[in-house]
Short mmCIF file of C-alpha atoms in Angstrom, two decimals:
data_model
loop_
_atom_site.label_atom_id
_atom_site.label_comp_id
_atom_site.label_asym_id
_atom_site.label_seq_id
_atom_site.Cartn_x
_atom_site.Cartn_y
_atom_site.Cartn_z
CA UNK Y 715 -50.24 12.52 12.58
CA UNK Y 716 -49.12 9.39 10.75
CA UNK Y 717 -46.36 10.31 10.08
CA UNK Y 718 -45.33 11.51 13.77
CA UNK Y 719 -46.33 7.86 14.51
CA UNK Y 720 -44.40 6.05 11.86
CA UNK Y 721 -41.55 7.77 12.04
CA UNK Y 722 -40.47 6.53 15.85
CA UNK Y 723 -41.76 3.53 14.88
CA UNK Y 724 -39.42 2.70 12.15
CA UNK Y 725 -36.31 4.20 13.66
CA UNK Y 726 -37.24 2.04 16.99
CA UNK Y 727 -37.45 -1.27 14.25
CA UNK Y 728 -33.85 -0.20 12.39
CA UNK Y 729 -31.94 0.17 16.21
CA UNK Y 730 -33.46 -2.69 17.55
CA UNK Y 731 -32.47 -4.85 14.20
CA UNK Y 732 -29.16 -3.69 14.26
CA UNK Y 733 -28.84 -4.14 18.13
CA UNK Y 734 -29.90 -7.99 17.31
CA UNK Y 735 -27.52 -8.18 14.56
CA UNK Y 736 -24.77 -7.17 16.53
CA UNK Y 737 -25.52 -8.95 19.51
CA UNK Y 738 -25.35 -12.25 17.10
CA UNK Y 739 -21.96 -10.81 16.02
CA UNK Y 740 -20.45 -10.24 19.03
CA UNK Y 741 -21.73 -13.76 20.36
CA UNK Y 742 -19.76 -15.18 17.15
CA UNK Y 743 -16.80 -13.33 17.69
CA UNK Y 744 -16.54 -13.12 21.53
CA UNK Y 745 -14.22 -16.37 21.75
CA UNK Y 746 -11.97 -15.32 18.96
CA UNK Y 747 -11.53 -11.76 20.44
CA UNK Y 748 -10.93 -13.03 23.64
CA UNK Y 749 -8.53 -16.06 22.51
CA UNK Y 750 -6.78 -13.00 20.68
CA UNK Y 751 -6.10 -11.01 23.57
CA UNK Y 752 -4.90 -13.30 25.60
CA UNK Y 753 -2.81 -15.19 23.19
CA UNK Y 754 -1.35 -10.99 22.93
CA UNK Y 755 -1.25 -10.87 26.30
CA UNK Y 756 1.09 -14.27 26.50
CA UNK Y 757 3.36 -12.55 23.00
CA UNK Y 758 3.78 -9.05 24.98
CA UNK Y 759 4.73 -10.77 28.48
CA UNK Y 760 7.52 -13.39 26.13
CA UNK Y 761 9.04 -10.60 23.60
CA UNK Y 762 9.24 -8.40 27.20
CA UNK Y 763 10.36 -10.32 30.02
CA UNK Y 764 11.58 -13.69 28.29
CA UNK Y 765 9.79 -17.04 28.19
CA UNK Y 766 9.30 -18.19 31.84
CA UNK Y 767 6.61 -19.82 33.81
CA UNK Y 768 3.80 -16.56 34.19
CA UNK Y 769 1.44 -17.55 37.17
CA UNK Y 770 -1.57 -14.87 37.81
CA UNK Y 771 -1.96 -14.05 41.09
CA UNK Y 772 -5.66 -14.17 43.70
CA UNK Y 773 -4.71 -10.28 44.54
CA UNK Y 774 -7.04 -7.94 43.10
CA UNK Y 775 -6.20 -4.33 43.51
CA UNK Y 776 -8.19 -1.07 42.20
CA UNK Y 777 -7.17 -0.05 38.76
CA UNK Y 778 -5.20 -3.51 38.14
CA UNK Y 779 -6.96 -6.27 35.85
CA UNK Y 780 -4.48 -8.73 37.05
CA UNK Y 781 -1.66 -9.37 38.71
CA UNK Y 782 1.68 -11.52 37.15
CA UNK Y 783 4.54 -13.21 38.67
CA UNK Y 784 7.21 -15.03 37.02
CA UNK Y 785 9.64 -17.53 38.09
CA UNK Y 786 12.81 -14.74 39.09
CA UNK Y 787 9.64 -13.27 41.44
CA UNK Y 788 9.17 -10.38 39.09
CA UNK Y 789 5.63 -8.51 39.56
CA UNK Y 790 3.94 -7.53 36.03
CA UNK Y 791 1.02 -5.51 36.37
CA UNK Y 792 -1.51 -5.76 33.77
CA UNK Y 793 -3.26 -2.26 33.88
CA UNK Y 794 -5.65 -0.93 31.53
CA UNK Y 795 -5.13 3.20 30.98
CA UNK Y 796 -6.38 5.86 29.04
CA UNK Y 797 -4.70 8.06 26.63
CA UNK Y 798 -7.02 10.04 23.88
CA UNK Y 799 -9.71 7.00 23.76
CA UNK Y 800 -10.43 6.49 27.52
CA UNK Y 801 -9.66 2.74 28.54
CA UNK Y 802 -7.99 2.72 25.48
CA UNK Y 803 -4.34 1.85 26.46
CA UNK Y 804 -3.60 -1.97 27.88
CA UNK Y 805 -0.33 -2.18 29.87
CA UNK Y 806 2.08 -4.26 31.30
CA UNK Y 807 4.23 -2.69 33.77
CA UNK Y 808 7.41 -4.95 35.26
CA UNK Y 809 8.83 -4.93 38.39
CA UNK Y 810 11.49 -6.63 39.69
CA UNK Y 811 12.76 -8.32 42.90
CA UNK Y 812 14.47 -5.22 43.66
CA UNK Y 813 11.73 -2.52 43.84
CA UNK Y 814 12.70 -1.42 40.94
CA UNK Y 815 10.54 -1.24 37.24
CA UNK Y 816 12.46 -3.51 34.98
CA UNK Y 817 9.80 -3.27 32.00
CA UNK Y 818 7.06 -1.27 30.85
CA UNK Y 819 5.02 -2.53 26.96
CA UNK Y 820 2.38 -1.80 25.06
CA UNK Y 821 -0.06 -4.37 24.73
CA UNK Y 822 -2.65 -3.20 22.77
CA UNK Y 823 -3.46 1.07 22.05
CA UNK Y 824 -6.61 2.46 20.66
CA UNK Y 825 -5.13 6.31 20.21
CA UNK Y 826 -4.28 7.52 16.62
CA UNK Y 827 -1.61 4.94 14.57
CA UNK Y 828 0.86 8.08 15.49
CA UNK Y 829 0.19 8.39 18.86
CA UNK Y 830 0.45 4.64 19.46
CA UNK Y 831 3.66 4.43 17.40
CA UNK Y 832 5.30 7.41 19.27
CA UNK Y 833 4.61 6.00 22.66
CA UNK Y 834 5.72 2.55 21.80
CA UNK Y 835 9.49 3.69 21.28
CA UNK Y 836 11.75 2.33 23.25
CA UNK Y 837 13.85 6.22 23.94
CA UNK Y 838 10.21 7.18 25.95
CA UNK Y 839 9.43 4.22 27.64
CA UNK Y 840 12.88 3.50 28.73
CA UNK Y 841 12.71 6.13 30.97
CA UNK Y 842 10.62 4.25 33.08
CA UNK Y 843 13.14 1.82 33.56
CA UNK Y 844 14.70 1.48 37.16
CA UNK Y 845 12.64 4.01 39.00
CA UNK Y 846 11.85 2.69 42.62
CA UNK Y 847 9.02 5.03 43.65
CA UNK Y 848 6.42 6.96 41.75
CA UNK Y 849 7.50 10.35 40.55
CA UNK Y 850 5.41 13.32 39.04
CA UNK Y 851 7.28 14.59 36.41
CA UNK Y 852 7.75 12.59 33.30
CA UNK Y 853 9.35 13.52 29.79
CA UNK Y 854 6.37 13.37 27.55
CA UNK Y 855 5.81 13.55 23.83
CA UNK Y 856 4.47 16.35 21.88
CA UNK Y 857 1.60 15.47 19.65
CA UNK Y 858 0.62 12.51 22.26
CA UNK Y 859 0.67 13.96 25.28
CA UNK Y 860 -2.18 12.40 26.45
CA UNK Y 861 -1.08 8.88 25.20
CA UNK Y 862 2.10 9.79 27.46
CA UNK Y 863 0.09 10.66 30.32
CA UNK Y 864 -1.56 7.52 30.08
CA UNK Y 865 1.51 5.13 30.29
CA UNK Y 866 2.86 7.52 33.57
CA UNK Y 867 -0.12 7.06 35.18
CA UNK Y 868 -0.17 3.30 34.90
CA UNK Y 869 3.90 2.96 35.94
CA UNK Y 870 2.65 5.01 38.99
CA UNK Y 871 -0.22 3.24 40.02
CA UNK Y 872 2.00 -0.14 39.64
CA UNK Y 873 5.03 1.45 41.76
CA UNK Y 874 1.83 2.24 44.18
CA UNK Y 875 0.49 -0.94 44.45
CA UNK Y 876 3.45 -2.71 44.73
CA UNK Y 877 4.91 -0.49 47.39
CA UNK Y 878 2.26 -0.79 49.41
CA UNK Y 879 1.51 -4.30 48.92
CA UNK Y 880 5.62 -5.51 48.89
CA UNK Y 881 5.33 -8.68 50.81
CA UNK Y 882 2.02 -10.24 50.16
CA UNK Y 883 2.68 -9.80 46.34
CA UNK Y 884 6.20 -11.60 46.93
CA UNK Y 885 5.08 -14.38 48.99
CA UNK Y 886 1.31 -14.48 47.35
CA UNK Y 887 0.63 -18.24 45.63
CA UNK T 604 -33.99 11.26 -9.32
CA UNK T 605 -32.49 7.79 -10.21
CA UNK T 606 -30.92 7.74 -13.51
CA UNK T 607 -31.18 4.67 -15.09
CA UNK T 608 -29.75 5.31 -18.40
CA UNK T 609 -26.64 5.30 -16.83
CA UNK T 610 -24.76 1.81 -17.59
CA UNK T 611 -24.31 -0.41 -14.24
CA UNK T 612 -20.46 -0.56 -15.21
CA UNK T 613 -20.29 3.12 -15.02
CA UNK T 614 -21.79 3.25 -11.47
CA UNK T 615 -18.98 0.89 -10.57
CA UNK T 616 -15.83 2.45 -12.20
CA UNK T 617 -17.07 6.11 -11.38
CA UNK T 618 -15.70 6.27 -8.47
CA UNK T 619 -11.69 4.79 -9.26
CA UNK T 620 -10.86 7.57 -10.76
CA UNK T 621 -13.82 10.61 -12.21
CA UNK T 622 -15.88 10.51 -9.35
CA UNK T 623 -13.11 9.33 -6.68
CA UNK T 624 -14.14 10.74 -3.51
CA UNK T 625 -10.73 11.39 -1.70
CA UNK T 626 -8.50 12.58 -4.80
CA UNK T 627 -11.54 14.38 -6.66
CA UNK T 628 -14.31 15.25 -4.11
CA UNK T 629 -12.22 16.02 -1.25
CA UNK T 630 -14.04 13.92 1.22
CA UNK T 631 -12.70 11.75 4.12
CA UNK T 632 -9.62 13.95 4.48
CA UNK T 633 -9.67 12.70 8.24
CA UNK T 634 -8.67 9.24 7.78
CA UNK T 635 -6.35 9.99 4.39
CA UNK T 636 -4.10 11.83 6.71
CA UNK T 637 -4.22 9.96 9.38
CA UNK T 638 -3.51 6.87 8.79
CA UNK T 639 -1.76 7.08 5.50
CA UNK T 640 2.00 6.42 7.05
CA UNK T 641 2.35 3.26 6.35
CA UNK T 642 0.65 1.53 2.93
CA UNK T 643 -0.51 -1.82 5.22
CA UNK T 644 -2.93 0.37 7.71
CA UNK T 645 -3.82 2.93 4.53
CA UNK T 646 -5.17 -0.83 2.46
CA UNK T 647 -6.79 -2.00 5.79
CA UNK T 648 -8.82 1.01 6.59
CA UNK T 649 -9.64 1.67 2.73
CA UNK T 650 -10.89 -1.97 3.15
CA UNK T 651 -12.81 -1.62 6.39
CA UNK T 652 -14.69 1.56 4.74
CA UNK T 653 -15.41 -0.47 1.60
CA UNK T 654 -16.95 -2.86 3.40
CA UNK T 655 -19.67 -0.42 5.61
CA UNK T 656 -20.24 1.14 2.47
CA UNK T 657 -21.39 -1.43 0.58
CA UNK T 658 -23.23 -2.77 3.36
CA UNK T 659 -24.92 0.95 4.42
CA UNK T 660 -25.44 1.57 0.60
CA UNK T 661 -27.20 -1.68 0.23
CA UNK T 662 -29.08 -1.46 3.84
CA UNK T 663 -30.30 2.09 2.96
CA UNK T 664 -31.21 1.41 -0.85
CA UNK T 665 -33.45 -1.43 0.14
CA UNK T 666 -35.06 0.69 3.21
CA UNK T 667 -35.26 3.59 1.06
CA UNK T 668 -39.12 3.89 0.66
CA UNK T 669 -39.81 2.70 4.14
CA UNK T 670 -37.45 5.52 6.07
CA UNK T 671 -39.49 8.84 6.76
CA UNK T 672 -37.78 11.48 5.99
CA UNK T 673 -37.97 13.39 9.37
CA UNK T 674 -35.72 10.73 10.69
CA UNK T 675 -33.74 9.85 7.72
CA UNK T 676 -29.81 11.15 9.13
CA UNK T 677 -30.70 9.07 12.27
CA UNK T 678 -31.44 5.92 11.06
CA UNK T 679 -29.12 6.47 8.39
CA UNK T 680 -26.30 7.25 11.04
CA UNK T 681 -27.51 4.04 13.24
CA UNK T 682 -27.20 1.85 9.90
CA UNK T 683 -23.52 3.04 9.32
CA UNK T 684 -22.26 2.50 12.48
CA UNK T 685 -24.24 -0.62 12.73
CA UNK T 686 -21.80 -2.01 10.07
CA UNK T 687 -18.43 -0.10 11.90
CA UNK T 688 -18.97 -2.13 14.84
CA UNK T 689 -19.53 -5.36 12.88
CA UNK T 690 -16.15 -4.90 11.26
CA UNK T 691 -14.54 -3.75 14.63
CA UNK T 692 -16.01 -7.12 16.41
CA UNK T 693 -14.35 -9.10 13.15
CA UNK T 694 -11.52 -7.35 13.07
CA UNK T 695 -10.47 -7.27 17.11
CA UNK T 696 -11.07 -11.27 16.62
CA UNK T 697 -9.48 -12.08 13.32
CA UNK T 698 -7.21 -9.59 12.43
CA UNK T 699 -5.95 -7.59 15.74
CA UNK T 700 -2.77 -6.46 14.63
CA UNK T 701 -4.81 -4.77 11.55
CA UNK T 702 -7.52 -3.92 14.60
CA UNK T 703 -4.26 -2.05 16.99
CA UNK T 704 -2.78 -0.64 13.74
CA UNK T 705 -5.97 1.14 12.68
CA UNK T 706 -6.55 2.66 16.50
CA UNK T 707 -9.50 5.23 17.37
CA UNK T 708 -9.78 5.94 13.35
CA UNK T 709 -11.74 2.06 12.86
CA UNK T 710 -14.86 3.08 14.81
CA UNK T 711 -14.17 6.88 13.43
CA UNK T 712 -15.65 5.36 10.00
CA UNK T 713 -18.94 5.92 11.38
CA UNK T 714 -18.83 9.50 10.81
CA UNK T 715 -16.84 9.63 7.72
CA UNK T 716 -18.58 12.48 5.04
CA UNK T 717 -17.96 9.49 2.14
CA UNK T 718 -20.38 7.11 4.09
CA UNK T 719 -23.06 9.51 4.63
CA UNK T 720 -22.75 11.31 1.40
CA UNK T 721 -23.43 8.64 -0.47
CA UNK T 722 -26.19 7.61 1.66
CA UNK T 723 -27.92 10.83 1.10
CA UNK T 724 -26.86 11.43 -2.70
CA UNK T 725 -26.91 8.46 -4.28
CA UNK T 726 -28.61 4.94 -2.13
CA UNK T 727 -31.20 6.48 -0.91
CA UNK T 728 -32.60 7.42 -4.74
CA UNK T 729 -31.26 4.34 -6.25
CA UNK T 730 -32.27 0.34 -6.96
CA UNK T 731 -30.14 -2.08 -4.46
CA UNK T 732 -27.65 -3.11 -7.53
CA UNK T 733 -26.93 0.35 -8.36
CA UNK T 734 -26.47 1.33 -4.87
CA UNK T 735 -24.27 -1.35 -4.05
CA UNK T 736 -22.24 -1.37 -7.17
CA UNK T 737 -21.58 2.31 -6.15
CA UNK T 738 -20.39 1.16 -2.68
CA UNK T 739 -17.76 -0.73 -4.34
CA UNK T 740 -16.56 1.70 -6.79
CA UNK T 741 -16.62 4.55 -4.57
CA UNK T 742 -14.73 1.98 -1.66
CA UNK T 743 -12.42 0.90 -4.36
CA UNK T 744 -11.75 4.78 -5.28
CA UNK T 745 -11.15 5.10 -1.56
CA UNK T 746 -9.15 2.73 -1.12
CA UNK T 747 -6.72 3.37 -3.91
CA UNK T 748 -6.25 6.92 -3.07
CA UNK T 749 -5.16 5.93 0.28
CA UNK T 750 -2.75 3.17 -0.92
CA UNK T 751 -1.07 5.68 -3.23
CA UNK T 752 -0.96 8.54 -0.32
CA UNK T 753 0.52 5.45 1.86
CA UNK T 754 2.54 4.06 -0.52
CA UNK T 755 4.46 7.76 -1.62
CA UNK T 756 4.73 8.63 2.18
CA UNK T 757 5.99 5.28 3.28
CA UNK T 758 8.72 4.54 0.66
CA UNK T 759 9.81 8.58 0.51
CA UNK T 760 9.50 8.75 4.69
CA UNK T 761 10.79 5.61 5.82
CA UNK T 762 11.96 3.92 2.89
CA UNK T 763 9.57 0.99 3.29
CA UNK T 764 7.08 -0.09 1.65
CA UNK T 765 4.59 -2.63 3.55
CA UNK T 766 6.99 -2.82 6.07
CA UNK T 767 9.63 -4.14 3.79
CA UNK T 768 12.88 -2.43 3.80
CA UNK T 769 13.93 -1.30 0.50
CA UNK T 770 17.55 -1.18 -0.44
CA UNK T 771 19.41 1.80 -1.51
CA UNK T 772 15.96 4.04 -0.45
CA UNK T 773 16.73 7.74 0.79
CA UNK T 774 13.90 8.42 3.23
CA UNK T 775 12.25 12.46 4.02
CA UNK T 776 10.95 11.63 7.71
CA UNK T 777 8.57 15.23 7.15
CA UNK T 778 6.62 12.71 4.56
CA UNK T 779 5.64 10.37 7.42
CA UNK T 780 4.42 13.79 9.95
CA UNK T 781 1.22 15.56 9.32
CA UNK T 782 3.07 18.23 6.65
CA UNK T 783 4.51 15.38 4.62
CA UNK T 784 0.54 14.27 4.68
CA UNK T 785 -0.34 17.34 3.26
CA UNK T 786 2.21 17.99 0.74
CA UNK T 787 2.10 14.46 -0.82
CA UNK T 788 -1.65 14.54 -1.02
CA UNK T 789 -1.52 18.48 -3.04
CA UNK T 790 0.64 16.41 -5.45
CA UNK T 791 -1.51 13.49 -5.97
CA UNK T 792 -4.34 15.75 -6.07
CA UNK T 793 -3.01 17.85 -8.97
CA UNK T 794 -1.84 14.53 -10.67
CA UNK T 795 -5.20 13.30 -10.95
CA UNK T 796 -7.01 16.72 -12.09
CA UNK T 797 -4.21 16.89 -14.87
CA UNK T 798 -4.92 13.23 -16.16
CA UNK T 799 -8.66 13.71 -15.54
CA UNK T 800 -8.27 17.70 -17.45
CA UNK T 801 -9.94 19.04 -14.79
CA UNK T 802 -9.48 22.70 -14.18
CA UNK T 803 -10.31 25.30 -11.71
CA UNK T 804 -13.64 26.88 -11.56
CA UNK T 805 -13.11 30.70 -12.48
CA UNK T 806 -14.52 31.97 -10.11
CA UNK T 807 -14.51 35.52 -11.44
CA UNK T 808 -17.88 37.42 -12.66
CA UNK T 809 -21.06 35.99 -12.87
CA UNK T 810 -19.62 32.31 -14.02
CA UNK T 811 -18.44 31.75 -10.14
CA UNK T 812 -21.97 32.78 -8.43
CA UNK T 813 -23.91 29.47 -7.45
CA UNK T 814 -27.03 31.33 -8.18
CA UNK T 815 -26.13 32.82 -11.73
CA UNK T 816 -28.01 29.29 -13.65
CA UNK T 817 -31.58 31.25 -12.19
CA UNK T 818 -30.22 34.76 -12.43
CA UNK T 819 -31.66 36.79 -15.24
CA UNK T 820 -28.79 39.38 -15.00
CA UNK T 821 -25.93 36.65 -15.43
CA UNK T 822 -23.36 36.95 -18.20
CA UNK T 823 -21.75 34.09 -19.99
CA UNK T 824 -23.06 31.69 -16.90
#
């Protein structure tokens, strides 16, 4: 019997100890992490589309963390996918004045080192490049199909949004 | 039982080489394959699992007597992966390109068989010291057996070596895919057991049966 008792007991003390010792952690590290991301989030948008003036947009849209313009009225879609982890993949999808997708990068990718290195190269993500309106058949790569899947379905949902939301996304301050 | 006439030095250096838990007890195959491509992410993740194991070994020597043993792989489990997500928080913030190179394998340490072994065969019979001098040999083991897997695949496959492009290198893209994994790791393996002399069990007559030490009809065991 006291052993029924003490046993719950103690595992209740260890998870709640290590809950408190991570919640201190995570309050430590919760400005670094997110100083991190966004500073990769400024890197990605740079090395991709060129320096220029990035302003995020008021438009929220389902699926979409945020919404980017730049100065030559491209639309970059920050979308958050997932490939083998779920939520794992974070996106930037271009599009340009012309309808058309003029970039699509990796920001950051939580699948295996060989997924996330297969999906990164520029021979399967250029094939994104210039499509106007969302298609369903993609070439995608064997031994990351999923991590594939995940990048599609993000260059479709921005060729969605931005379809259906043309104007206000061009003339939104 | 805890053996204390073993020196503290040897609880440290066991696990480099005799002992090592990748090249020599075949554990945390998972991970050595995975993300042995490239030497950088092979060093950080040896590092990250150094790290939770000294920290579980220490945690779990020091709650040793205090853990009942009906929920012993729980809170043992709940202590490891306590430590995982402390290194993920400190890696995402101070190191995330390390953080994006190591992917879904960083919070796969939790349930690696090196962690957890140890745990059950040596910290939870052993004194904190002991326990956490074996968390860095054993980490330090790990870690080097990686680096060398890493190392051989990246300069053979991509004729790099930390990213750095060597001059002159001929590089075997198999050694970077899964097969090159495989192949490179057989060598190492066979490398080590012919430094260390160690040789197959023979697992003919009564010499191979796991029960032949109690058997009273076993020959030569």
């Amino acid at each position: 019997m006291r052993e029924a008792i003490k046993a719950p007991i103690v595992l209740t003390v260890i998870c709640a100890s290590v809950c408190a010792l991570l919640a201190f952690a995570n309050d430590l590290t919760d400005e670094k992490i997110d100083a991190a991301a966004q500073q990769q989030l400024q890197d990605t948008l740079s090395s991709t589309f060129g320096e220029a003036e990035y302003t995020t947009l008021s438009q929220s849209f389902d699926g979409i963390n945020q919404v980017i313009r730049d100065t030559e009225n491209r639309v970059i879609f920050d979308i958050t996918s997932s490939g083998y982890t779920k939520d794992g993949q974070h996106l930037l999808i271009g599009i340009g004045a012309d309808g058309a997708v003029c970039g699509v990068t990796v920001v950051s990718i939580s699948d295996s080192p060989s997924q996330a290195k297969a999906v990164q190269a520029d021979t399967f993500l250029s094939q994104f490049i210039g499509l106007t309106e969302p298609t369903p058949t993609y070439d995608a790569i064997a031994g990351a199909t999923k991590s594939s899947d995940g990048i599609h379905a993000a260059v479709q949902l921005a060729l969605e949004t931005y379809t259906a939301n043309k104007e206000a996304l061009q003339n939104a301050q | 039982m805890p053996n204390k006439s073993v020196p503290l030095y040897k609880e440290l250096t066991k696990g480099i080489l005799k002992e090592n838990p990748t090249l020599v007890g075949l554990l945390g195959m998972c991970p050595t394959l995975a993300v042995t491509q490239e030497a950088s992410n092979a060093l950080g993740m040896g590092l990250a699992t150094t790290f939770v194991l000294i920290g579980s070994n220490i945690v779990i020597s020091a709650l040793r007597n205090v853990i009942p043993k009906s929920v012993k792989l729980p809170a043992y489990i709940v202590i490891i992966a306590g430590f995982v997500t402390l290194i993920e928080f400190l890696l995402h913030g101070f190191l995330p390109d390390l953080y994006s190179a190591l992917g879904t394998f960083l919070s796969l340490i939790t349930v690696n068989c090196i962690i957890l072994g140890r745990a059950e065969m040596f910290a939870c019979k052993n004194g904190i010291v002991r326990s956490a001098l074996d968390g860095v040999g054993m980490g330090l083991g790990f870690t080097l057996a990686l680096l060398l897997v890493g190392s051989v695949r990246e300069i053979l496959g991509a004729g790099t070596w930390f990213g750095i492009q060597l001059n002159g290198s001929y590089s075997l893209s198999i050694l970077t895919m899964a097969p090159g994994g495989f192949l490179i790791l057989g060598c190492i393996i066979a490398l080590v057991n012919r430094i260390t002399k160690r040789e197959g069990k023979d697992l003919n007559g009564c010499a191979g049966c796991p029960a032949a030490k109690s058997c009273p009809n076993a020959k030569g065991a």
